PDB file of C-alpha atoms in Angstrom:
ATOM      1  CA  UNK A1191      -8.180 -28.297 -13.097  1.00 49.00           C
ATOM      2  CA  UNK A1192      -7.393 -29.306 -16.710  1.00 52.00           C
ATOM      3  CA  UNK A1193      -3.982 -30.737 -17.530  1.00 57.00           C
ATOM      4  CA  UNK A1194      -1.798 -28.177 -19.331  1.00 63.00           C
ATOM      5  CA  UNK A1195      -1.270 -28.611 -23.052  1.00 74.00           C
ATOM      6  CA  UNK A1196       2.142 -28.853 -24.670  1.00 74.00           C
ATOM      7  CA  UNK A1197       1.983 -25.182 -25.613  1.00 73.00           C
ATOM      8  CA  UNK A1198       0.965 -24.310 -22.058  1.00 75.00           C
ATOM      9  CA  UNK A1199       3.917 -26.212 -20.659  1.00 80.00           C
ATOM     10  CA  UNK A1200       6.300 -24.330 -22.936  1.00 86.00           C
ATOM     11  CA  UNK A1201       4.727 -21.031 -21.891  1.00 85.00           C
ATOM     12  CA  UNK A1202       5.074 -21.954 -18.228  1.00 84.00           C
ATOM     13  CA  UNK A1203       8.702 -22.971 -18.729  1.00 87.00           C
ATOM     14  CA  UNK A1204       9.494 -19.778 -20.649  1.00 89.00           C
ATOM     15  CA  UNK A1205       7.898 -17.645 -17.943  1.00 89.00           C
ATOM     16  CA  UNK A1206       9.890 -19.483 -15.286  1.00 89.00           C
ATOM     17  CA  UNK A1207      13.162 -18.844 -17.122  1.00 92.00           C
ATOM     18  CA  UNK A1208      12.194 -15.200 -17.610  1.00 91.00           C
ATOM     19  CA  UNK A1209      11.547 -14.763 -13.874  1.00 91.00           C
ATOM     20  CA  UNK A1210      14.774 -16.583 -13.064  1.00 92.00           C
ATOM     21  CA  UNK A1211      17.040 -14.560 -15.344  1.00 94.00           C
ATOM     22  CA  UNK A1212      15.392 -11.129 -15.000  1.00 94.00           C
ATOM     23  CA  UNK A1213      16.297 -10.501 -11.313  1.00 93.00           C
ATOM     24  CA  UNK A1214      19.911 -11.475 -12.046  1.00 94.00           C
ATOM     25  CA  UNK A1215      20.114  -9.075 -14.990  1.00 95.00           C
ATOM     26  CA  UNK A1216      18.506  -6.265 -12.991  1.00 94.00           C
ATOM     27  CA  UNK A1217      20.910  -6.846 -10.111  1.00 93.00           C
ATOM     28  CA  UNK A1218      23.871  -6.584 -12.487  1.00 93.00           C
ATOM     29  CA  UNK A1219      22.407  -3.415 -13.993  1.00 93.00           C
ATOM     30  CA  UNK A1220      21.911  -1.878 -10.554  1.00 92.00           C
ATOM     31  CA  UNK A1221      25.535  -2.586  -9.645  1.00 90.00           C
ATOM     32  CA  UNK A1222      26.671  -1.145 -12.973  1.00 90.00           C
ATOM     33  CA  UNK A1223      24.903   2.189 -12.521  1.00 89.00           C
ATOM     34  CA  UNK A1224      25.571   2.569  -8.792  1.00 88.00           C
ATOM     35  CA  UNK A1225      27.350   5.915  -8.243  1.00 81.00           C
ATOM     36  CA  UNK A1226      30.750   6.302  -6.578  1.00 75.00           C
ATOM     37  CA  UNK A1227      32.389   9.696  -5.930  1.00 69.00           C
ATOM     38  CA  UNK A1228      35.486  10.223  -8.030  1.00 67.00           C
ATOM     39  CA  UNK A1229      37.687  13.327  -8.239  1.00 64.00           C
ATOM     40  CA  UNK A1230      39.623  13.519 -11.513  1.00 66.00           C
ATOM     41  CA  UNK A1231      43.232  14.680 -11.332  1.00 68.00           C
ATOM     42  CA  UNK A1232      43.468  18.463 -11.319  1.00 65.00           C
ATOM     43  CA  UNK A1233      39.856  18.988 -10.220  1.00 66.00           C
ATOM     44  CA  UNK A1234      38.371  19.692  -6.819  1.00 62.00           C
ATOM     45  CA  UNK A1235      34.712  18.867  -7.566  1.00 58.00           C
ATOM     46  CA  UNK A1236      33.810  15.242  -7.178  1.00 61.00           C
ATOM     47  CA  UNK A1237      32.183  13.492 -10.137  1.00 64.00           C
ATOM     48  CA  UNK A1238      30.290  10.250 -10.291  1.00 65.00           C
ATOM     49  CA  UNK A1239      31.731   7.131 -11.806  1.00 71.00           C
ATOM     50  CA  UNK A1240      30.522   3.554 -12.006  1.00 76.00           C
ATOM     51  CA  UNK A1241      30.983   0.395 -14.015  1.00 76.00           C
ATOM     52  CA  UNK A1242      28.657   1.925 -16.609  1.00 80.00           C
ATOM     53  CA  UNK A1243      29.213   5.667 -16.557  1.00 80.00           C
ATOM     54  CA  UNK A1244      26.256   6.641 -18.733  1.00 78.00           C
ATOM     55  CA  UNK A1245      25.890  10.077 -17.092  1.00 76.00           C
ATOM     56  CA  UNK A1246      27.441  12.373 -14.496  1.00 71.00           C
ATOM     57  CA  UNK A1247      24.083  13.956 -13.664  1.00 76.00           C
ATOM     58  CA  UNK A1248      23.141  12.982 -10.136  1.00 77.00           C
ATOM     59  CA  UNK A1249      19.380  13.262 -10.567  1.00 80.00           C
ATOM     60  CA  UNK A1250      19.364  11.153 -13.717  1.00 84.00           C
ATOM     61  CA  UNK A1251      21.395   8.478 -11.977  1.00 84.00           C
ATOM     62  CA  UNK A1252      19.103   8.497  -8.956  1.00 86.00           C
ATOM     63  CA  UNK A1253      16.082   8.146 -11.230  1.00 90.00           C
ATOM     64  CA  UNK A1254      17.714   5.192 -12.943  1.00 91.00           C
ATOM     65  CA  UNK A1255      18.530   3.578  -9.597  1.00 92.00           C
ATOM     66  CA  UNK A1256      14.927   3.969  -8.427  1.00 93.00           C
ATOM     67  CA  UNK A1257      13.511   2.536 -11.670  1.00 94.00           C
ATOM     68  CA  UNK A1258      15.859  -0.442 -11.695  1.00 95.00           C
ATOM     69  CA  UNK A1259      15.223  -1.070  -7.996  1.00 94.00           C
ATOM     70  CA  UNK A1260      11.469  -0.968  -8.580  1.00 93.00           C
ATOM     71  CA  UNK A1261      11.804  -3.441 -11.426  1.00 94.00           C
ATOM     72  CA  UNK A1262      14.031  -5.679  -9.294  1.00 94.00           C
ATOM     73  CA  UNK A1263      11.577  -5.666  -6.393  1.00 93.00           C
ATOM     74  CA  UNK A1264       8.682  -6.495  -8.738  1.00 93.00           C
ATOM     75  CA  UNK A1265      10.662  -9.254 -10.443  1.00 93.00           C
ATOM     76  CA  UNK A1266      11.524 -10.850  -7.106  1.00 93.00           C
ATOM     77  CA  UNK A1267       7.886 -10.649  -5.976  1.00 91.00           C
ATOM     78  CA  UNK A1268       6.663 -12.177  -9.245  1.00 91.00           C
ATOM     79  CA  UNK A1269       9.317 -14.917  -9.129  1.00 91.00           C
ATOM     80  CA  UNK A1270       8.375 -15.796  -5.564  1.00 91.00           C
ATOM     81  CA  UNK A1271       4.678 -15.981  -6.453  1.00 90.00           C
ATOM     82  CA  UNK A1272       5.410 -18.078  -9.549  1.00 90.00           C
ATOM     83  CA  UNK A1273       7.605 -20.492  -7.582  1.00 90.00           C
ATOM     84  CA  UNK A1274       4.889 -20.984  -4.952  1.00 89.00           C
ATOM     85  CA  UNK A1275       2.074 -21.669  -7.409  1.00 87.00           C
ATOM     86  CA  UNK A1276       4.246 -23.783  -9.694  1.00 82.00           C
ATOM     87  CA  UNK A1277       5.436 -25.866  -6.770  1.00 84.00           C
ATOM     88  CA  UNK A1278       1.854 -26.433  -5.610  1.00 84.00           C
ATOM     89  CA  UNK A1279       0.760 -27.323  -9.130  1.00 82.00           C
ATOM     90  CA  UNK A1280      -1.707 -24.435  -9.191  1.00 82.00           C
ATOM     91  CA  UNK A1281      -0.148 -22.250 -11.883  1.00 80.00           C
ATOM     92  CA  UNK A1282      -2.692 -21.009 -14.428  1.00 83.00           C
ATOM     93  CA  UNK A1283      -1.832 -19.551 -17.820  1.00 83.00           C
ATOM     94  CA  UNK A1284      -4.439 -16.806 -17.334  1.00 85.00           C
ATOM     95  CA  UNK A1285      -2.021 -15.142 -14.915  1.00 85.00           C
ATOM     96  CA  UNK A1286       0.822 -14.871 -17.419  1.00 88.00           C
ATOM     97  CA  UNK A1287       0.164 -11.216 -18.161  1.00 89.00           C
ATOM     98  CA  UNK A1288       0.058 -10.468 -14.431  1.00 88.00           C
ATOM     99  CA  UNK A1289       3.633 -11.739 -14.101  1.00 90.00           C
ATOM    100  CA  UNK A1290       4.746  -9.773 -17.167  1.00 90.00           C
ATOM    101  CA  UNK A1291       3.028  -6.508 -16.217  1.00 91.00           C
ATOM    102  CA  UNK A1292       4.159  -6.582 -12.589  1.00 91.00           C
ATOM    103  CA  UNK A1293       7.633  -5.292 -13.488  1.00 92.00           C
ATOM    104  CA  UNK A1294       6.589  -2.112 -15.370  1.00 92.00           C
ATOM    105  CA  UNK A1295       3.912  -1.449 -12.738  1.00 91.00           C
ATOM    106  CA  UNK A1296       6.538  -1.703 -10.005  1.00 90.00           C
ATOM    107  CA  UNK A1297       8.807   0.686 -11.901  1.00 92.00           C
ATOM    108  CA  UNK A1298       6.017   3.245 -12.221  1.00 90.00           C
ATOM    109  CA  UNK A1299       5.072   3.053  -8.550  1.00 89.00           C
ATOM    110  CA  UNK A1300       8.708   3.345  -7.511  1.00 90.00           C
ATOM    111  CA  UNK A1301       9.072   6.442  -9.691  1.00 90.00           C
ATOM    112  CA  UNK A1302       5.933   8.074  -8.266  1.00 87.00           C
ATOM    113  CA  UNK A1303       7.012   7.435  -4.681  1.00 84.00           C
ATOM    114  CA  UNK A1304      10.479   8.769  -5.445  1.00 86.00           C
ATOM    115  CA  UNK A1305       8.980  11.986  -6.818  1.00 85.00           C
ATOM    116  CA  UNK A1306       6.801  12.420  -3.731  1.00 81.00           C
ATOM    117  CA  UNK A1307       9.650  11.778  -1.278  1.00 81.00           C
ATOM    118  CA  UNK A1308      12.316  13.587  -3.282  1.00 77.00           C
ATOM    119  CA  UNK A1309      10.175  16.656  -3.864  1.00 74.00           C
ATOM    120  CA  UNK A1310       8.861  16.880  -0.323  1.00 67.00           C
ATOM    121  CA  UNK A1311      11.855  16.038   1.860  1.00 59.00           C
ATOM    122  CA  UNK A1312      14.969  17.064  -0.055  1.00 57.00           C
ATOM    123  CA  UNK A1313      15.679  20.551  -1.307  1.00 53.00           C
ATOM    124  CA  UNK A1314      19.284  20.353  -2.485  1.00 49.00           C
ATOM    125  CA  UNK A1315      19.987  22.262  -5.681  1.00 48.00           C
ATOM    126  CA  UNK A1316      20.365  20.201  -8.836  1.00 47.00           C
ATOM    127  CA  UNK A1317      23.440  22.223  -9.733  1.00 50.00           C
ATOM    128  CA  UNK A1318      25.257  21.114  -6.590  1.00 52.00           C
ATOM    129  CA  UNK A1319      25.842  17.380  -7.117  1.00 50.00           C
ATOM    130  CA  UNK A1320      27.733  17.028  -3.862  1.00 52.00           C
ATOM    131  CA  UNK A1321      24.812  18.430  -1.862  1.00 53.00           C
ATOM    132  CA  UNK A1322      22.397  16.139  -3.655  1.00 55.00           C
ATOM    133  CA  UNK A1323      24.483  13.074  -2.860  1.00 56.00           C
ATOM    134  CA  UNK A1324      24.906  14.190   0.755  1.00 56.00           C
ATOM    135  CA  UNK A1325      21.180  14.657   1.359  1.00 59.00           C
ATOM    136  CA  UNK A1326      19.755  12.045  -1.028  1.00 66.00           C
ATOM    137  CA  UNK A1327      21.386   8.765  -0.104  1.00 77.00           C
ATOM    138  CA  UNK A1328      21.058   6.341  -3.064  1.00 83.00           C
ATOM    139  CA  UNK A1329      20.723   3.407  -0.668  1.00 87.00           C
ATOM    140  CA  UNK A1330      17.536   4.887   0.764  1.00 85.00           C
ATOM    141  CA  UNK A1331      16.000   5.523  -2.640  1.00 87.00           C
ATOM    142  CA  UNK A1332      17.030   2.086  -3.901  1.00 90.00           C
ATOM    143  CA  UNK A1333      15.292   0.538  -0.889  1.00 90.00           C
ATOM    144  CA  UNK A1334      12.227   2.718  -1.479  1.00 87.00           C
ATOM    145  CA  UNK A1335      12.030   1.629  -5.121  1.00 89.00           C
ATOM    146  CA  UNK A1336      12.547  -2.055  -4.324  1.00 90.00           C
ATOM    147  CA  UNK A1337       9.873  -2.030  -1.617  1.00 88.00           C
ATOM    148  CA  UNK A1338       7.433  -0.229  -3.918  1.00 87.00           C
ATOM    149  CA  UNK A1339       8.005  -2.913  -6.526  1.00 87.00           C
ATOM    150  CA  UNK A1340       7.679  -5.816  -4.093  1.00 88.00           C
ATOM    151  CA  UNK A1341       4.586  -4.437  -2.361  1.00 87.00           C
ATOM    152  CA  UNK A1342       2.799  -2.765  -5.248  1.00 82.00           C
ATOM    153  CA  UNK A1343      -0.656  -2.854  -3.652  1.00 80.00           C
ATOM    154  CA  UNK A1344       0.556  -1.283  -0.408  1.00 81.00           C
ATOM    155  CA  UNK A1345       2.466   1.358  -2.387  1.00 75.00           C
ATOM    156  CA  UNK A1346      -0.654   2.144  -4.414  1.00 79.00           C
ATOM    157  CA  UNK A1347      -2.682   2.497  -1.215  1.00 80.00           C
ATOM    158  CA  UNK A1348      -0.087   4.873   0.255  1.00 77.00           C
ATOM    159  CA  UNK A1349      -0.078   7.026  -2.891  1.00 73.00           C
ATOM    160  CA  UNK A1350      -3.873   7.123  -2.723  1.00 81.00           C
ATOM    161  CA  UNK A1351      -3.695   8.337   0.891  1.00 83.00           C
ATOM    162  CA  UNK A1352      -1.221  11.061  -0.068  1.00 76.00           C
ATOM    163  CA  UNK A1353      -3.356  12.177  -3.009  1.00 77.00           C
ATOM    164  CA  UNK A1354      -6.521  12.349  -0.896  1.00 80.00           C
ATOM    165  CA  UNK A1355      -4.701  14.266   1.848  1.00 79.00           C
ATOM    166  CA  UNK A1356      -3.255  16.827  -0.590  1.00 75.00           C
ATOM    167  CA  UNK A1357      -6.367  17.304  -2.715  1.00 75.00           C
ATOM    168  CA  UNK A1358      -9.018  16.951  -0.008  1.00 76.00           C
ATOM    169  CA  UNK A1359     -12.033  19.142  -0.682  1.00 69.00           C
ATOM    170  CA  UNK A1360     -14.366  20.612   1.897  1.00 65.00           C
ATOM    171  CA  UNK A1361     -17.387  18.465   2.512  1.00 66.00           C
ATOM    172  CA  UNK A1362     -20.629  20.051   1.431  1.00 67.00           C
ATOM    173  CA  UNK A1363     -23.385  20.257   4.003  1.00 65.00           C
ATOM    174  CA  UNK A1364     -26.274  18.145   2.729  1.00 66.00           C
ATOM    175  CA  UNK A1365     -29.416  20.114   1.916  1.00 68.00           C
ATOM    176  CA  UNK A1366     -32.562  18.739   3.539  1.00 74.00           C
ATOM    177  CA  UNK A1367     -35.201  17.737   1.029  1.00 83.00           C
ATOM    178  CA  UNK A1368     -38.599  19.311   1.781  1.00 88.00           C
ATOM    179  CA  UNK A1369     -41.239  16.924   3.047  1.00 89.00           C
ATOM    180  CA  UNK A1370     -44.986  17.451   3.348  1.00 89.00           C
ATOM    181  CA  UNK A1371     -46.468  15.638   6.320  1.00 90.00           C
ATOM    182  CA  UNK A1372     -50.038  16.921   6.120  1.00 89.00           C
ATOM    183  CA  UNK A1373     -52.317  19.613   4.738  1.00 89.00           C
ATOM    184  CA  UNK A1374     -54.585  21.721   6.928  1.00 89.00           C
ATOM    185  CA  UNK A1375     -57.376  21.369   6.029  1.00 88.00           C
ATOM    186  CA  UNK A1376     -56.960  18.012   4.279  1.00 86.00           C
ATOM    187  CA  UNK A1377     -59.951  18.802   2.003  1.00 88.00           C
ATOM    188  CA  UNK A1378     -61.628  21.877   0.543  1.00 86.00           C
ATOM    189  CA  UNK A1379     -65.208  22.486  -0.556  1.00 87.00           C
ATOM    190  CA  UNK A1380     -66.009  23.217  -4.150  1.00 85.00           C
ATOM    191  CA  UNK A1381     -65.879  27.008  -4.774  1.00 84.00           C
ATOM    192  CA  UNK A1382     -64.773  27.551  -1.150  1.00 84.00           C
ATOM    193  CA  UNK A1383     -64.294  31.252  -0.379  1.00 85.00           C
ATOM    194  CA  UNK A1384     -61.455  30.485   2.024  1.00 86.00           C
ATOM    195  CA  UNK A1385     -58.436  29.986  -0.229  1.00 87.00           C
ATOM    196  CA  UNK A1386     -55.923  29.602   2.611  1.00 89.00           C
ATOM    197  CA  UNK A1387     -54.125  26.269   2.955  1.00 90.00           C
ATOM    198  CA  UNK A1388     -51.503  25.330   5.529  1.00 90.00           C
ATOM    199  CA  UNK A1389     -48.717  22.978   4.418  1.00 92.00           C
ATOM    200  CA  UNK A1390     -47.046  21.301   7.371  1.00 91.00           C
ATOM    201  CA  UNK A1391     -43.859  19.278   7.154  1.00 90.00           C
ATOM    202  CA  UNK A1392     -40.092  19.817   7.314  1.00 89.00           C
ATOM    203  CA  UNK A1393     -37.183  21.140   5.284  1.00 85.00           C
ATOM    204  CA  UNK A1394     -38.918  24.362   4.218  1.00 87.00           C
ATOM    205  CA  UNK A1395     -37.051  27.662   3.840  1.00 85.00           C
ATOM    206  CA  UNK A1396     -37.852  31.267   3.053  1.00 86.00           C
ATOM    207  CA  UNK A1397     -37.328  30.688  -0.666  1.00 86.00           C
ATOM    208  CA  UNK A1398     -39.440  27.540  -0.893  1.00 88.00           C
ATOM    209  CA  UNK A1399     -42.236  27.603  -3.444  1.00 88.00           C
ATOM    210  CA  UNK A1400     -45.493  25.669  -3.523  1.00 90.00           C
ATOM    211  CA  UNK A1401     -46.999  24.220  -6.664  1.00 90.00           C
ATOM    212  CA  UNK A1402     -50.596  23.147  -7.046  1.00 88.00           C
ATOM    213  CA  UNK A1403     -50.623  20.801  -9.957  1.00 83.00           C
ATOM    214  CA  UNK A1404     -48.012  22.325 -12.224  1.00 82.00           C
ATOM    215  CA  UNK A1405     -48.740  25.939 -11.259  1.00 87.00           C
ATOM    216  CA  UNK A1406     -46.924  28.018  -8.680  1.00 90.00           C
ATOM    217  CA  UNK A1407     -48.984  29.587  -5.904  1.00 88.00           C
ATOM    218  CA  UNK A1408     -48.167  32.427  -3.508  1.00 88.00           C
ATOM    219  CA  UNK A1409     -46.986  31.214  -0.103  1.00 89.00           C
ATOM    220  CA  UNK A1410     -45.778  32.705   3.169  1.00 89.00           C
ATOM    221  CA  UNK A1411     -42.889  31.089   5.054  1.00 90.00           C
ATOM    222  CA  UNK A1412     -43.677  30.746   8.758  1.00 90.00           C
ATOM    223  CA  UNK A1413     -40.946  28.350   9.848  1.00 90.00           C
ATOM    224  CA  UNK A1414     -39.075  25.285   8.605  1.00 86.00           C
ATOM    225  CA  UNK A1415     -42.184  23.195   9.183  1.00 89.00           C
ATOM    226  CA  UNK A1416     -44.995  25.482   8.007  1.00 92.00           C
ATOM    227  CA  UNK A1417     -45.948  27.285   4.796  1.00 91.00           C
ATOM    228  CA  UNK A1418     -49.237  29.134   4.312  1.00 92.00           C
ATOM    229  CA  UNK A1419     -50.437  28.947   0.719  1.00 91.00           C
ATOM    230  CA  UNK A1420     -53.064  31.039  -1.048  1.00 90.00           C
ATOM    231  CA  UNK A1421     -54.936  28.909  -3.551  1.00 88.00           C
ATOM    232  CA  UNK A1422     -56.481  30.217  -6.722  1.00 87.00           C
ATOM    233  CA  UNK A1423     -60.224  30.140  -7.290  1.00 86.00           C
ATOM    234  CA  UNK A1424     -59.624  27.977 -10.342  1.00 87.00           C
ATOM    235  CA  UNK A1425     -58.053  25.349  -8.056  1.00 83.00           C
ATOM    236  CA  UNK A1426     -61.435  24.871  -6.385  1.00 84.00           C
ATOM    237  CA  UNK A1427     -63.535  25.253  -9.533  1.00 84.00           C
ATOM    238  CA  UNK A1428     -64.115  21.505  -9.968  1.00 85.00           C
ATOM    239  CA  UNK A1429     -64.182  18.446  -7.784  1.00 85.00           C
ATOM    240  CA  UNK A1430     -61.172  16.145  -7.713  1.00 86.00           C
ATOM    241  CA  UNK A1431     -57.763  15.874  -6.165  1.00 88.00           C
ATOM    242  CA  UNK A1432     -55.007  18.483  -6.424  1.00 86.00           C
ATOM    243  CA  UNK A1433     -51.376  17.383  -6.080  1.00 90.00           C
ATOM    244  CA  UNK A1434     -49.430  19.736  -3.790  1.00 90.00           C
ATOM    245  CA  UNK A1435     -45.605  19.833  -3.830  1.00 91.00           C
ATOM    246  CA  UNK A1436     -42.973  22.047  -2.194  1.00 91.00           C
ATOM    247  CA  UNK A1437     -39.879  23.015  -4.186  1.00 89.00           C
ATOM    248  CA  UNK A1438     -36.817  23.860  -2.077  1.00 85.00           C
ATOM    249  CA  UNK A1439     -35.388  27.327  -2.485  1.00 78.00           C
ATOM    250  CA  UNK A1440     -31.821  26.078  -1.873  1.00 74.00           C
ATOM    251  CA  UNK A1441     -29.972  24.541  -4.816  1.00 68.00           C
ATOM    252  CA  UNK A1442     -29.818  20.794  -4.479  1.00 66.00           C
ATOM    253  CA  UNK A1443     -32.763  20.624  -2.084  1.00 73.00           C
ATOM    254  CA  UNK A1444     -35.080  19.041  -4.624  1.00 81.00           C
ATOM    255  CA  UNK A1445     -38.835  18.681  -4.545  1.00 86.00           C
ATOM    256  CA  UNK A1446     -41.054  17.009  -1.983  1.00 88.00           C
ATOM    257  CA  UNK A1447     -43.306  14.073  -2.713  1.00 89.00           C
ATOM    258  CA  UNK A1448     -46.788  15.160  -3.786  1.00 89.00           C
ATOM    259  CA  UNK A1449     -49.651  15.183  -1.286  1.00 88.00           C
ATOM    260  CA  UNK A1450     -53.193  15.379  -2.687  1.00 88.00           C
ATOM    261  CA  UNK A1451     -55.769  17.951  -1.573  1.00 87.00           C
ATOM    262  CA  UNK A1452     -59.316  16.685  -1.974  1.00 87.00           C
ATOM    263  CA  UNK A1453     -61.881  19.080  -3.510  1.00 86.00           C
ATOM    264  CA  UNK A1454     -65.452  17.923  -2.961  1.00 85.00           C
ATOM    265  CA  UNK A1455     -68.873  19.451  -3.500  1.00 68.00           C
TER     266      UNK A1455
END
């Protein structure tokens, strides 16, 4: 590993200070916005107050708590990772953006998880702030946001599971592709009066069609393994080999591999 340059050392030091100060600032912000019930004199409905009373709307405050908690969890996770790699002398500047982006990613994941949990488990009316605070404990949502930030990969995996469970689609039954195993007879005589040809194989259906060369020929479906084809006199008009294919009648079934019918004099 190459020795870090002077600019790299400054970058590493700046990142370390950023990861040292950021969790402290986020902790102070979380304390500042934490809600406490307060009943003003002359009123019977409790309002929310805190060190920084930026809003009395319960949902807005809960959203802020979740976002700040997600950022705090991500910052702690990033700081722990940075401290480990820096202490082992294995820090690489290529990971700088990972440390910087971890915080907004953690905030987004915390918000998504909050929406899933809040929308699915709590039904208190937004107009009744007391009911919201009774059913939606801010401690629980703060913990949810912090854990989502600290364990971003696990949170992403859980959201993926939820998405797949909610939007699961019915699995389509695969359609068997037709397959020609042999022709009976395997060869025809030139100008043969018997134009009947049996195509044996698998994956045939009542709507399957048979092509000789690039031309469709009449066929009769006997079962999934047998089609009886009526050739045209022009098919046996000259010696050579005729490619025979079966086209599935079911959408998505495809076309079989070609099998050649020998025409000899």
